JSON list of C-alpha atoms in Angstrom, two decimals:
[
{"chain": "T", "resi": 1, "resn": "ASP", "atom": "CA", "xyz": [-25.81, -28.40, 7.46]},
{"chain": "T", "resi": 2, "resn": "ALA", "atom": "CA", "xyz": [-22.62, -26.42, 7.77]},
{"chain": "T", "resi": 3, "resn": "ASP", "atom": "CA", "xyz": [-19.34, -28.25, 7.24]},
{"chain": "T", "resi": 4, "resn": "VAL", "atom": "CA", "xyz": [-17.65, -26.49, 10.17]},
{"chain": "T", "resi": 5, "resn": "THR", "atom": "CA", "xyz": [-19.56, -25.29, 13.21]},
{"chain": "T", "resi": 6, "resn": "GLN", "atom": "CA", "xyz": [-18.37, -23.22, 16.13]},
{"chain": "T", "resi": 7, "resn": "THR", "atom": "CA", "xyz": [-19.91, -22.63, 19.54]},
{"chain": "T", "resi": 8, "resn": "PRO", "atom": "CA", "xyz": [-20.60, -20.21, 21.03]},
{"chain": "T", "resi": 9, "resn": "ARG", "atom": "CA", "xyz": [-21.01, -17.62, 18.28]},
{"chain": "T", "resi": 10, "resn": "ASN", "atom": "CA", "xyz": [-20.71, -14.73, 20.69]},
{"chain": "T", "resi": 11, "resn": "ARG", "atom": "CA", "xyz": [-19.33, -14.61, 24.20]},
{"chain": "T", "resi": 12, "resn": "ILE", "atom": "CA", "xyz": [-18.61, -11.91, 26.73]},
{"chain": "T", "resi": 13, "resn": "THR", "atom": "CA", "xyz": [-16.44, -12.90, 29.67]},
{"chain": "T", "resi": 14, "resn": "LYS", "atom": "CA", "xyz": [-14.48, -11.24, 32.44]},
{"chain": "T", "resi": 15, "resn": "THR", "atom": "CA", "xyz": [-10.75, -10.99, 32.91]},
{"chain": "T", "resi": 16, "resn": "GLY", "atom": "CA", "xyz": [-9.33, -14.06, 34.61]},
{"chain": "T", "resi": 17, "resn": "LYS", "atom": "CA", "xyz": [-12.11, -16.43, 33.61]},
{"chain": "T", "resi": 18, "resn": "ARG", "atom": "CA", "xyz": [-11.44, -19.70, 31.81]},
{"chain": "T", "resi": 19, "resn": "ILE", "atom": "CA", "xyz": [-13.35, -20.10, 28.58]},
{"chain": "T", "resi": 20, "resn": "MET", "atom": "CA", "xyz": [-13.59, -22.83, 25.96]},
{"chain": "T", "resi": 21, "resn": "LEU", "atom": "CA", "xyz": [-14.46, -22.39, 22.29]},
{"chain": "T", "resi": 22, "resn": "GLU", "atom": "CA", "xyz": [-15.59, -25.48, 20.45]},
{"chain": "T", "resi": 23, "resn": "CYS", "atom": "CA", "xyz": [-15.29, -26.51, 16.82]},
{"chain": "T", "resi": 24, "resn": "SER", "atom": "CA", "xyz": [-16.79, -29.47, 14.98]},
{"chain": "T", "resi": 25, "resn": "GLN", "atom": "CA", "xyz": [-16.40, -30.52, 11.35]},
{"chain": "T", "resi": 26, "resn": "THR", "atom": "CA", "xyz": [-18.29, -33.01, 9.23]},
{"chain": "T", "resi": 27, "resn": "LYS", "atom": "CA", "xyz": [-15.76, -33.18, 6.38]},
{"chain": "T", "resi": 28, "resn": "GLY", "atom": "CA", "xyz": [-13.87, -36.15, 7.79]},
{"chain": "T", "resi": 29, "resn": "HIS", "atom": "CA", "xyz": [-10.56, -34.28, 7.53]},
{"chain": "T", "resi": 30, "resn": "ASP", "atom": "CA", "xyz": [-7.61, -35.04, 9.78]},
{"chain": "T", "resi": 31, "resn": "ARG", "atom": "CA", "xyz": [-6.27, -31.48, 9.98]},
{"chain": "T", "resi": 32, "resn": "MET", "atom": "CA", "xyz": [-7.88, -28.71, 11.98]},
{"chain": "T", "resi": 33, "resn": "TYR", "atom": "CA", "xyz": [-6.71, -25.18, 12.77]},
{"chain": "T", "resi": 34, "resn": "TRP", "atom": "CA", "xyz": [-7.56, -22.33, 15.12]},
{"chain": "T", "resi": 35, "resn": "TYR", "atom": "CA", "xyz": [-7.05, -18.74, 13.93]},
{"chain": "T", "resi": 36, "resn": "ARG", "atom": "CA", "xyz": [-7.54, -15.41, 15.61]},
{"chain": "T", "resi": 37, "resn": "GLN", "atom": "CA", "xyz": [-8.47, -12.15, 13.87]},
{"chain": "T", "resi": 38, "resn": "ASP", "atom": "CA", "xyz": [-8.07, -8.71, 15.40]},
{"chain": "T", "resi": 39, "resn": "PRO", "atom": "CA", "xyz": [-10.04, -5.78, 13.95]},
{"chain": "T", "resi": 40, "resn": "GLY", "atom": "CA", "xyz": [-8.75, -4.67, 10.54]},
{"chain": "T", "resi": 41, "resn": "LEU", "atom": "CA", "xyz": [-6.11, -7.38, 10.39]},
{"chain": "T", "resi": 42, "resn": "GLY", "atom": "CA", "xyz": [-5.67, -10.73, 8.71]},
{"chain": "T", "resi": 43, "resn": "LEU", "atom": "CA", "xyz": [-5.93, -14.05, 10.51]},
{"chain": "T", "resi": 44, "resn": "GLN", "atom": "CA", "xyz": [-3.15, -15.37, 12.75]},
{"chain": "T", "resi": 45, "resn": "LEU", "atom": "CA", "xyz": [-2.64, -19.04, 13.55]},
{"chain": "T", "resi": 46, "resn": "ILE", "atom": "CA", "xyz": [-2.99, -20.07, 17.20]},
{"chain": "T", "resi": 47, "resn": "TYR", "atom": "CA", "xyz": [-2.78, -23.89, 17.12]},
{"chain": "T", "resi": 48, "resn": "TYR", "atom": "CA", "xyz": [-3.06, -26.61, 14.52]},
{"chain": "T", "resi": 49, "resn": "SER", "atom": "CA", "xyz": [-3.59, -30.33, 14.61]},
{"chain": "T", "resi": 50, "resn": "PHE", "atom": "CA", "xyz": [-2.66, -32.84, 11.91]},
{"chain": "T", "resi": 51, "resn": "ASP", "atom": "CA", "xyz": [-4.58, -35.64, 13.61]},
{"chain": "T", "resi": 52, "resn": "VAL", "atom": "CA", "xyz": [-5.90, -36.59, 17.02]},
{"chain": "T", "resi": 53, "resn": "LYS", "atom": "CA", "xyz": [-2.43, -37.26, 18.41]},
{"chain": "T", "resi": 54, "resn": "ASP", "atom": "CA", "xyz": [-0.55, -34.45, 16.69]},
{"chain": "T", "resi": 55, "resn": "ILE", "atom": "CA", "xyz": [-1.02, -30.91, 18.02]},
{"chain": "T", "resi": 56, "resn": "ASN", "atom": "CA", "xyz": [1.28, -27.99, 17.28]},
{"chain": "T", "resi": 57, "resn": "LYS", "atom": "CA", "xyz": [1.67, -24.39, 18.35]},
{"chain": "T", "resi": 58, "resn": "GLY", "atom": "CA", "xyz": [1.11, -21.64, 15.83]},
{"chain": "T", "resi": 59, "resn": "GLU", "atom": "CA", "xyz": [2.29, -18.04, 15.72]},
{"chain": "T", "resi": 60, "resn": "ILE", "atom": "CA", "xyz": [0.43, -16.79, 18.79]},
{"chain": "T", "resi": 61, "resn": "SER", "atom": "CA", "xyz": [-0.17, -19.74, 21.14]},
{"chain": "T", "resi": 62, "resn": "ASP", "atom": "CA", "xyz": [0.71, -18.03, 24.43]},
{"chain": "T", "resi": 63, "resn": "GLY", "atom": "CA", "xyz": [-2.32, -17.87, 26.72]},
{"chain": "T", "resi": 64, "resn": "TYR", "atom": "CA", "xyz": [-4.18, -20.57, 24.78]},
{"chain": "T", "resi": 65, "resn": "SER", "atom": "CA", "xyz": [-4.46, -24.35, 24.93]},
{"chain": "T", "resi": 66, "resn": "VAL", "atom": "CA", "xyz": [-6.26, -26.87, 22.75]},
{"chain": "T", "resi": 67, "resn": "SER", "atom": "CA", "xyz": [-7.77, -30.30, 22.92]},
{"chain": "T", "resi": 68, "resn": "ARG", "atom": "CA", "xyz": [-8.47, -32.65, 20.00]},
{"chain": "T", "resi": 69, "resn": "GLN", "atom": "CA", "xyz": [-11.14, -34.88, 21.43]},
{"chain": "T", "resi": 70, "resn": "ALA", "atom": "CA", "xyz": [-11.86, -36.70, 18.19]},
{"chain": "T", "resi": 71, "resn": "GLN", "atom": "CA", "xyz": [-11.19, -36.33, 14.50]},
{"chain": "T", "resi": 72, "resn": "ALA", "atom": "CA", "xyz": [-14.22, -34.09, 14.22]},
{"chain": "T", "resi": 73, "resn": "LYS", "atom": "CA", "xyz": [-13.71, -31.94, 17.32]},
{"chain": "T", "resi": 74, "resn": "PHE", "atom": "CA", "xyz": [-11.05, -29.38, 18.19]},
{"chain": "T", "resi": 75, "resn": "SER", "atom": "CA", "xyz": [-11.48, -27.09, 21.22]},
{"chain": "T", "resi": 76, "resn": "LEU", "atom": "CA", "xyz": [-9.62, -23.91, 22.09]},
{"chain": "T", "resi": 77, "resn": "SER", "atom": "CA", "xyz": [-9.28, -22.78, 25.72]},
{"chain": "T", "resi": 78, "resn": "LEU", "atom": "CA", "xyz": [-8.27, -19.50, 27.21]},
{"chain": "T", "resi": 79, "resn": "GLU", "atom": "CA", "xyz": [-6.92, -20.45, 30.62]},
{"chain": "T", "resi": 80, "resn": "SER", "atom": "CA", "xyz": [-7.21, -16.99, 32.13]},
{"chain": "T", "resi": 81, "resn": "ALA", "atom": "CA", "xyz": [-8.79, -14.54, 29.72]},
{"chain": "T", "resi": 82, "resn": "ILE", "atom": "CA", "xyz": [-7.34, -11.06, 29.34]},
{"chain": "T", "resi": 83, "resn": "PRO", "atom": "CA", "xyz": [-8.76, -8.04, 27.45]},
{"chain": "T", "resi": 84, "resn": "ASN", "atom": "CA", "xyz": [-6.28, -8.21, 24.57]},
{"chain": "T", "resi": 85, "resn": "GLN", "atom": "CA", "xyz": [-7.68, -11.64, 23.70]},
{"chain": "T", "resi": 86, "resn": "THR", "atom": "CA", "xyz": [-10.81, -9.87, 22.55]},
{"chain": "T", "resi": 87, "resn": "ALA", "atom": "CA", "xyz": [-11.05, -10.94, 18.91]},
{"chain": "T", "resi": 88, "resn": "LEU", "atom": "CA", "xyz": [-12.80, -13.06, 16.31]},
{"chain": "T", "resi": 89, "resn": "TYR", "atom": "CA", "xyz": [-11.81, -16.72, 16.47]},
{"chain": "T", "resi": 90, "resn": "PHE", "atom": "CA", "xyz": [-12.07, -19.04, 13.48]},
{"chain": "T", "resi": 91, "resn": "CYS", "atom": "CA", "xyz": [-11.72, -22.77, 13.21]},
{"chain": "T", "resi": 92, "resn": "ALA", "atom": "CA", "xyz": [-10.78, -24.29, 9.86]},
{"chain": "T", "resi": 93, "resn": "THR", "atom": "CA", "xyz": [-10.16, -27.64, 8.24]},
{"chain": "T", "resi": 94, "resn": "PRO", "atom": "CA", "xyz": [-8.35, -28.10, 4.91]},
{"chain": "T", "resi": 95, "resn": "ARG", "atom": "CA", "xyz": [-8.97, -30.34, 1.92]},
{"chain": "T", "resi": 96, "resn": "VAL", "atom": "CA", "xyz": [-5.85, -30.35, -0.27]},
{"chain": "T", "resi": 97, "resn": "VAL", "atom": "CA", "xyz": [-5.61, -26.62, -1.07]},
{"chain": "T", "resi": 98, "resn": "GLU", "atom": "CA", "xyz": [-9.00, -25.37, 0.04]},
{"chain": "T", "resi": 99, "resn": "GLN", "atom": "CA", "xyz": [-9.65, -24.56, 3.69]},
{"chain": "T", "resi": 100, "resn": "TYR", "atom": "CA", "xyz": [-13.16, -24.66, 5.08]},
{"chain": "T", "resi": 101, "resn": "PHE", "atom": "CA", "xyz": [-13.72, -22.05, 7.78]},
{"chain": "T", "resi": 102, "resn": "GLY", "atom": "CA", "xyz": [-16.31, -21.97, 10.49]},
{"chain": "T", "resi": 103, "resn": "PRO", "atom": "CA", "xyz": [-18.56, -18.94, 11.03]},
{"chain": "T", "resi": 104, "resn": "GLY", "atom": "CA", "xyz": [-16.40, -17.60, 13.83]},
{"chain": "T", "resi": 105, "resn": "THR", "atom": "CA", "xyz": [-16.77, -16.84, 17.53]},
{"chain": "T", "resi": 106, "resn": "ARG", "atom": "CA", "xyz": [-16.75, -13.21, 18.62]},
{"chain": "T", "resi": 107, "resn": "LEU", "atom": "CA", "xyz": [-15.12, -13.11, 22.05]},
{"chain": "T", "resi": 108, "resn": "THR", "atom": "CA", "xyz": [-15.08, -10.03, 24.27]},
{"chain": "T", "resi": 109, "resn": "VAL", "atom": "CA", "xyz": [-13.04, -9.98, 27.47]},
{"chain": "T", "resi": 110, "resn": "THR", "atom": "CA", "xyz": [-13.95, -7.14, 29.83]},
{"chain": "W", "resi": 1, "resn": "ASP", "atom": "CA", "xyz": [5.33, -12.65, 7.55]},
{"chain": "W", "resi": 2, "resn": "ALA", "atom": "CA", "xyz": [3.04, -12.68, 4.58]},
{"chain": "W", "resi": 3, "resn": "LYS", "atom": "CA", "xyz": [4.90, -12.55, 1.27]},
{"chain": "W", "resi": 4, "resn": "THR", "atom": "CA", "xyz": [2.29, -10.50, -0.58]},
{"chain": "W", "resi": 5, "resn": "THR", "atom": "CA", "xyz": [1.51, -6.84, -1.15]},
{"chain": "W", "resi": 6, "resn": "GLN", "atom": "CA", "xyz": [-2.00, -5.70, -1.96]},
{"chain": "W", "resi": 7, "resn": "PRO", "atom": "CA", "xyz": [-3.65, -2.28, -2.16]},
{"chain": "W", "resi": 8, "resn": "PRO", "atom": "CA", "xyz": [-5.61, -1.67, 1.03]},
{"chain": "W", "resi": 9, "resn": "SER", "atom": "CA", "xyz": [-8.83, -0.75, -0.74]},
{"chain": "W", "resi": 10, "resn": "MET", "atom": "CA", "xyz": [-10.50, -0.57, -4.14]},
{"chain": "W", "resi": 11, "resn": "ASP", "atom": "CA", "xyz": [-13.86, 0.46, -5.54]},
{"chain": "W", "resi": 12, "resn": "CYS", "atom": "CA", "xyz": [-15.74, -1.13, -8.41]},
{"chain": "W", "resi": 13, "resn": "ALA", "atom": "CA", "xyz": [-19.02, -0.31, -10.11]},
{"chain": "W", "resi": 14, "resn": "GLU", "atom": "CA", "xyz": [-21.68, -2.99, -10.01]},
{"chain": "W", "resi": 15, "resn": "GLY", "atom": "CA", "xyz": [-21.69, -5.07, -13.18]},
{"chain": "W", "resi": 16, "resn": "ARG", "atom": "CA", "xyz": [-18.13, -4.13, -14.12]},
{"chain": "W", "resi": 17, "resn": "ALA", "atom": "CA", "xyz": [-15.08, -6.32, -13.81]},
{"chain": "W", "resi": 18, "resn": "ALA", "atom": "CA", "xyz": [-13.12, -6.04, -10.59]},
{"chain": "W", "resi": 19, "resn": "ASN", "atom": "CA", "xyz": [-9.38, -6.51, -11.03]},
{"chain": "W", "resi": 20, "resn": "LEU", "atom": "CA", "xyz": [-7.51, -7.05, -7.78]},
{"chain": "W", "resi": 21, "resn": "PRO", "atom": "CA", "xyz": [-3.70, -6.97, -8.02]},
{"chain": "W", "resi": 22, "resn": "CYS", "atom": "CA", "xyz": [-1.20, -8.76, -5.84]},
{"chain": "W", "resi": 23, "resn": "ASN", "atom": "CA", "xyz": [2.58, -8.54, -5.78]},
{"chain": "W", "resi": 24, "resn": "HIS", "atom": "CA", "xyz": [4.57, -11.57, -4.64]},
{"chain": "W", "resi": 25, "resn": "SER", "atom": "CA", "xyz": [8.07, -10.92, -5.91]},
{"chain": "W", "resi": 26, "resn": "THR", "atom": "CA", "xyz": [9.74, -13.46, -3.57]},
{"chain": "W", "resi": 27, "resn": "ILE", "atom": "CA", "xyz": [7.51, -16.38, -4.43]},
{"chain": "W", "resi": 28, "resn": "SER", "atom": "CA", "xyz": [9.30, -19.72, -4.67]},
{"chain": "W", "resi": 29, "resn": "GLY", "atom": "CA", "xyz": [9.03, -21.98, -7.65]},
{"chain": "W", "resi": 30, "resn": "ASN", "atom": "CA", "xyz": [6.81, -24.51, -5.92]},
{"chain": "W", "resi": 31, "resn": "GLU", "atom": "CA", "xyz": [4.53, -22.07, -4.12]},
{"chain": "W", "resi": 32, "resn": "TYR", "atom": "CA", "xyz": [0.98, -21.60, -5.25]},
{"chain": "W", "resi": 33, "resn": "VAL", "atom": "CA", "xyz": [-1.01, -18.39, -5.29]},
{"chain": "W", "resi": 34, "resn": "TYR", "atom": "CA", "xyz": [-4.27, -18.64, -3.37]},
{"chain": "W", "resi": 35, "resn": "TRP", "atom": "CA", "xyz": [-7.13, -16.18, -3.12]},
{"chain": "W", "resi": 36, "resn": "TYR", "atom": "CA", "xyz": [-9.65, -16.08, -0.30]},
{"chain": "W", "resi": 37, "resn": "ARG", "atom": "CA", "xyz": [-12.26, -13.52, 0.59]},
{"chain": "W", "resi": 38, "resn": "GLN", "atom": "CA", "xyz": [-13.94, -12.57, 3.83]},
{"chain": "W", "resi": 39, "resn": "ILE", "atom": "CA", "xyz": [-17.36, -11.01, 3.83]},
{"chain": "W", "resi": 40, "resn": "HIS", "atom": "CA", "xyz": [-18.04, -8.84, 6.87]},
{"chain": "W", "resi": 41, "resn": "SER", "atom": "CA", "xyz": [-16.43, -10.89, 9.67]},
{"chain": "W", "resi": 42, "resn": "GLN", "atom": "CA", "xyz": [-17.63, -14.23, 8.30]},
{"chain": "W", "resi": 43, "resn": "GLY", "atom": "CA", "xyz": [-15.19, -17.10, 7.90]},
{"chain": "W", "resi": 44, "resn": "PRO", "atom": "CA", "xyz": [-12.88, -16.68, 4.91]},
{"chain": "W", "resi": 45, "resn": "GLN", "atom": "CA", "xyz": [-14.03, -18.34, 1.70]},
{"chain": "W", "resi": 46, "resn": "TYR", "atom": "CA", "xyz": [-11.74, -20.00, -0.83]},
{"chain": "W", "resi": 47, "resn": "ILE", "atom": "CA", "xyz": [-11.95, -18.50, -4.32]},
{"chain": "W", "resi": 48, "resn": "ILE", "atom": "CA", "xyz": [-9.23, -19.89, -6.57]},
{"chain": "W", "resi": 49, "resn": "HIS", "atom": "CA", "xyz": [-5.58, -20.92, -6.71]},
{"chain": "W", "resi": 50, "resn": "GLY", "atom": "CA", "xyz": [-2.88, -21.35, -9.34]},
{"chain": "W", "resi": 51, "resn": "LEU", "atom": "CA", "xyz": [0.78, -22.13, -9.87]},
{"chain": "W", "resi": 52, "resn": "LYS", "atom": "CA", "xyz": [1.86, -20.92, -13.31]},
{"chain": "W", "resi": 53, "resn": "ASN", "atom": "CA", "xyz": [-1.06, -21.01, -15.68]},
{"chain": "W", "resi": 54, "resn": "ASN", "atom": "CA", "xyz": [-4.09, -18.79, -15.67]},
{"chain": "W", "resi": 55, "resn": "GLU", "atom": "CA", "xyz": [-7.05, -20.36, -13.94]},
{"chain": "W", "resi": 56, "resn": "THR", "atom": "CA", "xyz": [-10.80, -19.85, -14.13]},
{"chain": "W", "resi": 57, "resn": "ASN", "atom": "CA", "xyz": [-13.67, -21.23, -12.13]},
{"chain": "W", "resi": 58, "resn": "GLU", "atom": "CA", "xyz": [-17.28, -20.28, -11.51]},
{"chain": "W", "resi": 59, "resn": "MET", "atom": "CA", "xyz": [-16.29, -17.49, -9.14]},
{"chain": "W", "resi": 60, "resn": "ALA", "atom": "CA", "xyz": [-13.29, -15.79, -10.73]},
{"chain": "W", "resi": 61, "resn": "SER", "atom": "CA", "xyz": [-10.26, -15.85, -12.97]},
{"chain": "W", "resi": 62, "resn": "LEU", "atom": "CA", "xyz": [-6.65, -15.75, -11.84]},
{"chain": "W", "resi": 63, "resn": "ILE", "atom": "CA", "xyz": [-3.99, -14.28, -14.08]},
{"chain": "W", "resi": 64, "resn": "ILE", "atom": "CA", "xyz": [-0.38, -14.98, -13.06]},
{"chain": "W", "resi": 65, "resn": "THR", "atom": "CA", "xyz": [2.46, -13.16, -14.81]},
{"chain": "W", "resi": 66, "resn": "GLU", "atom": "CA", "xyz": [5.04, -15.22, -16.60]},
{"chain": "W", "resi": 67, "resn": "ASP", "atom": "CA", "xyz": [7.73, -14.41, -14.01]},
{"chain": "W", "resi": 68, "resn": "ARG", "atom": "CA", "xyz": [5.19, -15.25, -11.27]},
{"chain": "W", "resi": 69, "resn": "LYS", "atom": "CA", "xyz": [6.01, -12.10, -9.37]},
{"chain": "W", "resi": 70, "resn": "SER", "atom": "CA", "xyz": [2.48, -10.79, -9.48]},
{"chain": "W", "resi": 71, "resn": "SER", "atom": "CA", "xyz": [-1.06, -11.89, -10.13]},
{"chain": "W", "resi": 72, "resn": "THR", "atom": "CA", "xyz": [-4.53, -10.46, -10.65]},
{"chain": "W", "resi": 73, "resn": "LEU", "atom": "CA", "xyz": [-7.84, -11.80, -9.44]},
{"chain": "W", "resi": 74, "resn": "ILE", "atom": "CA", "xyz": [-10.68, -10.92, -11.79]},
{"chain": "W", "resi": 75, "resn": "LEU", "atom": "CA", "xyz": [-14.33, -10.93, -10.80]},
{"chain": "W", "resi": 76, "resn": "PRO", "atom": "CA", "xyz": [-15.90, -10.58, -14.27]},
{"chain": "W", "resi": 77, "resn": "HIS", "atom": "CA", "xyz": [-19.23, -9.00, -13.28]},
{"chain": "W", "resi": 78, "resn": "ALA", "atom": "CA", "xyz": [-19.03, -7.68, -9.75]},
{"chain": "W", "resi": 79, "resn": "THR", "atom": "CA", "xyz": [-22.18, -7.57, -7.66]},
{"chain": "W", "resi": 80, "resn": "LEU", "atom": "CA", "xyz": [-22.91, -5.88, -4.36]},
{"chain": "W", "resi": 81, "resn": "ARG", "atom": "CA", "xyz": [-22.47, -9.26, -2.66]},
{"chain": "W", "resi": 82, "resn": "ASP", "atom": "CA", "xyz": [-18.84, -9.30, -3.78]},
{"chain": "W", "resi": 83, "resn": "THR", "atom": "CA", "xyz": [-18.06, -6.49, -1.34]},
{"chain": "W", "resi": 84, "resn": "ALA", "atom": "CA", "xyz": [-15.46, -8.11, 0.95]},
{"chain": "W", "resi": 85, "resn": "VAL", "atom": "CA", "xyz": [-11.82, -8.20, 1.96]},
{"chain": "W", "resi": 86, "resn": "TYR", "atom": "CA", "xyz": [-9.81, -10.21, -0.57]},
{"chain": "W", "resi": 87, "resn": "TYR", "atom": "CA", "xyz": [-6.65, -11.97, 0.55]},
{"chain": "W", "resi": 88, "resn": "CYS", "atom": "CA", "xyz": [-3.85, -13.04, -1.77]},
{"chain": "W", "resi": 89, "resn": "ILE", "atom": "CA", "xyz": [-1.76, -15.76, -0.10]},
{"chain": "W", "resi": 90, "resn": "VAL", "atom": "CA", "xyz": [1.42, -17.33, -1.39]},
{"chain": "W", "resi": 91, "resn": "ARG", "atom": "CA", "xyz": [3.08, -18.54, 1.75]},
{"chain": "W", "resi": 92, "resn": "VAL", "atom": "CA", "xyz": [1.65, -21.79, 2.98]},
{"chain": "W", "resi": 93, "resn": "ASP", "atom": "CA", "xyz": [3.64, -23.48, 5.68]},
{"chain": "W", "resi": 94, "resn": "GLN", "atom": "CA", "xyz": [4.44, -27.15, 5.53]},
{"chain": "W", "resi": 95, "resn": "GLY", "atom": "CA", "xyz": [1.35, -28.01, 7.48]},
{"chain": "W", "resi": 96, "resn": "GLY", "atom": "CA", "xyz": [-0.89, -26.26, 4.99]},
{"chain": "W", "resi": 97, "resn": "LYS", "atom": "CA", "xyz": [-1.50, -23.32, 7.26]},
{"chain": "W", "resi": 98, "resn": "LEU", "atom": "CA", "xyz": [-2.44, -20.07, 5.58]},
{"chain": "W", "resi": 99, "resn": "ILE", "atom": "CA", "xyz": [-0.39, -16.94, 6.27]},
{"chain": "W", "resi": 100, "resn": "PHE", "atom": "CA", "xyz": [-2.70, -13.99, 5.84]},
{"chain": "W", "resi": 101, "resn": "GLY", "atom": "CA", "xyz": [-1.62, -10.47, 4.92]},
{"chain": "W", "resi": 102, "resn": "GLN", "atom": "CA", "xyz": [-3.73, -7.34, 5.19]},
{"chain": "W", "resi": 103, "resn": "GLY", "atom": "CA", "xyz": [-5.83, -7.95, 2.09]},
{"chain": "W", "resi": 104, "resn": "THR", "atom": "CA", "xyz": [-7.73, -5.56, -0.19]},
{"chain": "W", "resi": 105, "resn": "GLU", "atom": "CA", "xyz": [-11.10, -4.23, 0.88]},
{"chain": "W", "resi": 106, "resn": "LEU", "atom": "CA", "xyz": [-13.23, -4.21, -2.26]},
{"chain": "W", "resi": 107, "resn": "SER", "atom": "CA", "xyz": [-16.34, -2.04, -2.27]},
{"chain": "W", "resi": 108, "resn": "VAL", "atom": "CA", "xyz": [-18.79, -2.69, -5.08]},
{"chain": "W", "resi": 109, "resn": "LYS", "atom": "CA", "xyz": [-21.01, 0.33, -5.58]},
{"chain": "W", "resi": 110, "resn": "PRO", "atom": "CA", "xyz": [-24.37, 0.59, -7.39]}
]
């Protein structure tokens, strides 16, 4: 089984809709991150969480919110989706220096 | 901003060594050099990291210059499956978050 899973893997939604992306990890790590990747670019950090009670904004948090429901679960919400939020979204959890990434969610906002 | 400079693309013949350079002239004394790769929109995969000394693992070797201003990732016998974008990362924020640059797109050709 994968260490980090993300659902859904692909999603098409309309402008103005609320959408939630979910991430689960089986590594038992406290820290979890959400990244966004636009075509041809590197990953940018949206939100990160050091533990269930500690959530922090990253570089590009505007338009996004998160919820850390448990140590293993970290959800990303787009309150009112807009077309420029079309991107690949990755969840990750680190162990010392190595980060384990999920397979990604491809989100398209029309 | 990322603190690294990498060539945008490189080619390598299958079976030959792939040498991927990275400049990080402003690296601080306590910052590590990390390498990740991303195969065709999958989640990034950790390869190797180092501080001062050269490092080798089952995937690659990392050569860091004595002044630590540059490094080279070496894939000793590149295969077609090594075709990916390779990211050199030296800036890791306090929370362990990765700051991605543009990376090098390596194409391994038969």
